[in-house]
Amino acid sequence: MPKKTIRKYLPNPEVIRQNKTLQVFGTLLHDANLWHLNRRSARGAIAIGLFWAWMPMPFQMVASAAVAIPMRVNLPLAVACVWLSNPLTMPVMFYLCYLVGSAVLAAPLEPFAFEASLEWLVGSMATIGKPFLLGCLLMGTTASVVGYFLIDWLWVLSIRRQQRDRRNGNGFKS
């Protein structure tokens, strides 16, 4: 069940290989393990992708791929998880990061008006930089760990359900 569900939403491997920003990896993208989907590759890919999704930087897909390739986890899934941060979700995610970082550092809250631009990111580092970056690191790490264990738990749960259904004579259900 998780394999079919995940595979349904994954981008086509050829689309990933043809992505101009990922072509920097060249022939490394031809490793079959990067396209195989199993429990180990899925949980690792989700952890990597979710971590980089919270990082305030351009080319998050490249960073996610750069970690996924040597870890030999599912590349499309690692890249797709980065899409959690997009122009619609970034303001909320980054404001949450700033609040978390401010709370951890016990720093007073500064005015925060998010803009989806590199200029805003660089310009705002003087006022909100430390709490914002700390919050991004903490949220990325937390999302990564939770995603890793959640997909692992869901995978095991699905396998146990399939085994139970086979024992009960219900056939193979997805």
Coordinates of C-alpha atoms in Angstrom, one line a residue:
M1 CA 0.0 0.0 0.0
P2 CA 2.6 2.7 0.9
K3 CA 4.7 1.7 -2.2
K4 CA 1.7 2.1 -4.5
T5 CA 0.6 5.3 -2.9
I6 CA 4.0 6.9 -2.9
R7 CA 4.8 5.8 -6.5
K8 CA 1.5 7.3 -7.7
Y9 CA 2.7 10.8 -6.6
L10 CA 6.3 10.5 -7.6
P11 CA 7.7 12.3 -10.6
N12 CA 8.8 10.2 -13.5
P13 CA 12.5 9.3 -13.2
E14 CA 13.1 10.6 -16.7
V15 CA 11.7 14.0 -15.7
I16 CA 14.1 14.1 -12.8
R17 CA 17.1 13.1 -15.0
Q18 CA 16.2 15.8 -17.5
N19 CA 15.9 18.6 -14.8
K20 CA 18.5 21.1 -15.7
T21 CA 19.5 21.9 -12.1
L22 CA 20.0 18.2 -11.4
Q23 CA 22.1 17.5 -14.5
V24 CA 25.1 18.6 -12.5
F25 CA 25.1 15.1 -11.1
G26 CA 25.6 13.6 -14.5
T27 CA 26.0 9.8 -14.6
L28 CA 25.4 9.5 -10.8
L29 CA 21.7 9.7 -11.7
H30 CA 21.9 6.3 -13.5
D31 CA 22.4 4.3 -10.2
A32 CA 19.4 2.0 -10.1
N33 CA 19.2 2.2 -6.3
L34 CA 18.2 5.9 -6.6
W35 CA 15.0 4.8 -8.4
H36 CA 14.2 1.8 -6.3
L37 CA 11.4 2.2 -3.8
N38 CA 11.5 0.2 -0.6
R39 CA 11.1 0.9 3.1
R40 CA 14.7 1.9 3.6
S41 CA 14.9 4.2 0.6
A42 CA 11.5 5.8 1.3
R43 CA 12.2 6.7 4.9
G44 CA 15.6 8.1 4.1
A45 CA 14.4 10.0 1.1
I46 CA 11.5 11.6 3.1
A47 CA 13.9 12.5 5.9
I48 CA 16.3 14.2 3.5
G49 CA 13.6 16.0 1.5
L50 CA 11.8 17.3 4.5
F51 CA 15.0 18.6 6.1
W52 CA 15.9 20.6 3.0
A53 CA 12.3 21.8 2.5
W54 CA 12.7 23.9 5.7
M55 CA 16.1 25.4 4.6
P56 CA 15.8 29.0 3.4
M57 CA 17.9 28.7 0.3
P58 CA 17.5 28.5 -3.5
F59 CA 18.0 25.2 -5.3
Q60 CA 16.7 23.0 -2.4
M61 CA 16.2 20.2 -4.9
V62 CA 19.9 20.2 -5.7
A63 CA 20.8 20.1 -2.0
S64 CA 18.3 17.3 -1.4
A65 CA 19.7 15.3 -4.4
A66 CA 23.3 15.9 -3.3
V67 CA 22.5 14.2 0.0
A68 CA 20.2 11.5 -1.5
I69 CA 22.7 10.3 -4.1
P70 CA 25.5 9.2 -1.7
M71 CA 22.9 7.9 0.8
R72 CA 21.5 5.8 -2.1
V73 CA 17.9 6.6 -1.2
N74 CA 15.0 7.2 -3.6
L75 CA 15.9 10.3 -5.5
P76 CA 12.4 11.3 -6.9
L77 CA 10.9 11.0 -3.4
A78 CA 13.7 13.1 -1.8
V79 CA 13.3 15.8 -4.5
A80 CA 9.5 15.7 -4.3
C81 CA 9.5 16.2 -0.5
V82 CA 11.3 19.5 -1.0
W83 CA 8.2 20.8 -2.7
L84 CA 6.6 21.1 0.7
S85 CA 8.1 24.6 0.6
N86 CA 6.6 26.5 -2.2
P87 CA 5.5 30.1 -2.7
L88 CA 2.2 29.3 -0.9
T89 CA 3.6 27.6 2.1
M90 CA 6.9 29.5 2.6
P91 CA 5.5 32.5 4.4
V92 CA 3.8 30.3 7.0
M93 CA 6.8 27.9 7.3
F94 CA 9.4 30.7 7.6
Y95 CA 7.3 32.7 10.1
L96 CA 7.0 29.5 12.2
C97 CA 10.7 29.1 12.0
Y98 CA 11.3 32.6 13.2
L99 CA 8.9 32.1 16.1
V100 CA 10.5 28.9 17.1
G101 CA 14.0 30.4 16.9
S102 CA 13.0 33.5 18.8
A103 CA 11.4 31.3 21.6
V104 CA 14.5 29.1 21.9
L105 CA 16.8 32.2 22.0
A106 CA 14.4 34.2 24.2
A107 CA 14.8 37.0 21.6
P108 CA 12.2 39.7 21.2
L109 CA 10.1 39.5 18.1
E110 CA 11.0 41.9 15.3
P111 CA 8.6 43.0 12.5
F112 CA 8.5 40.2 10.0
A113 CA 7.2 40.8 6.4
F114 CA 8.1 37.8 4.3
E115 CA 9.0 38.2 0.6
A116 CA 9.9 35.2 -1.6
S117 CA 13.2 36.7 -2.8
L118 CA 16.9 36.3 -2.2
E119 CA 17.2 40.0 -1.5
W120 CA 14.7 39.8 1.3
L121 CA 16.5 36.8 2.8
V122 CA 19.9 38.6 2.7
G123 CA 18.5 41.9 3.9
S124 CA 16.6 40.5 6.8
M125 CA 19.5 38.5 8.2
A126 CA 20.7 41.6 10.2
T127 CA 17.5 41.8 12.2
I128 CA 15.9 38.3 12.3
G129 CA 18.8 36.2 11.1
K130 CA 19.8 34.2 14.2
P131 CA 16.4 33.2 15.4
F132 CA 15.2 32.6 11.9
L133 CA 18.1 30.3 10.9
L134 CA 18.0 28.5 14.2
G135 CA 14.3 27.9 13.8
C136 CA 14.8 26.6 10.2
L137 CA 17.4 24.2 11.5
L138 CA 15.2 23.0 14.3
M139 CA 12.1 22.7 12.2
G140 CA 14.0 20.9 9.4
T141 CA 15.6 18.4 11.8
T142 CA 12.2 17.8 13.6
A143 CA 10.4 17.3 10.3
S144 CA 13.1 15.0 9.1
V145 CA 13.0 12.8 12.2
V146 CA 9.2 12.7 12.4
G147 CA 9.0 12.0 8.6
Y148 CA 11.5 9.2 8.9
F149 CA 9.8 7.4 11.8
L150 CA 6.3 8.1 10.5
I151 CA 6.9 6.6 7.0
D152 CA 8.7 3.6 8.7
W153 CA 5.7 3.1 11.0
L154 CA 3.1 3.4 8.1
W155 CA 5.1 1.0 6.0
V156 CA 5.2 -1.7 8.7
L157 CA 1.5 -1.1 9.5
S158 CA 0.7 -1.6 5.8
I159 CA 2.7 -4.8 5.6
R160 CA 1.0 -6.2 8.7
R161 CA -2.4 -5.3 7.3
Q162 CA -1.6 -7.1 4.1
Q163 CA -0.4 -10.2 5.9
R164 CA -3.5 -10.2 8.1
D165 CA -5.7 -9.9 5.1
R166 CA -3.9 -12.9 3.4
R167 CA -4.3 -15.0 6.5
N168 CA -8.0 -14.2 6.7
G169 CA -8.5 -15.1 3.1
N170 CA -9.4 -11.6 1.9
G171 CA -6.7 -11.7 -0.8
F172 CA -4.3 -9.0 -1.5
K173 CA -5.7 -5.6 -0.6
S174 CA -3.9 -2.3 -1.2

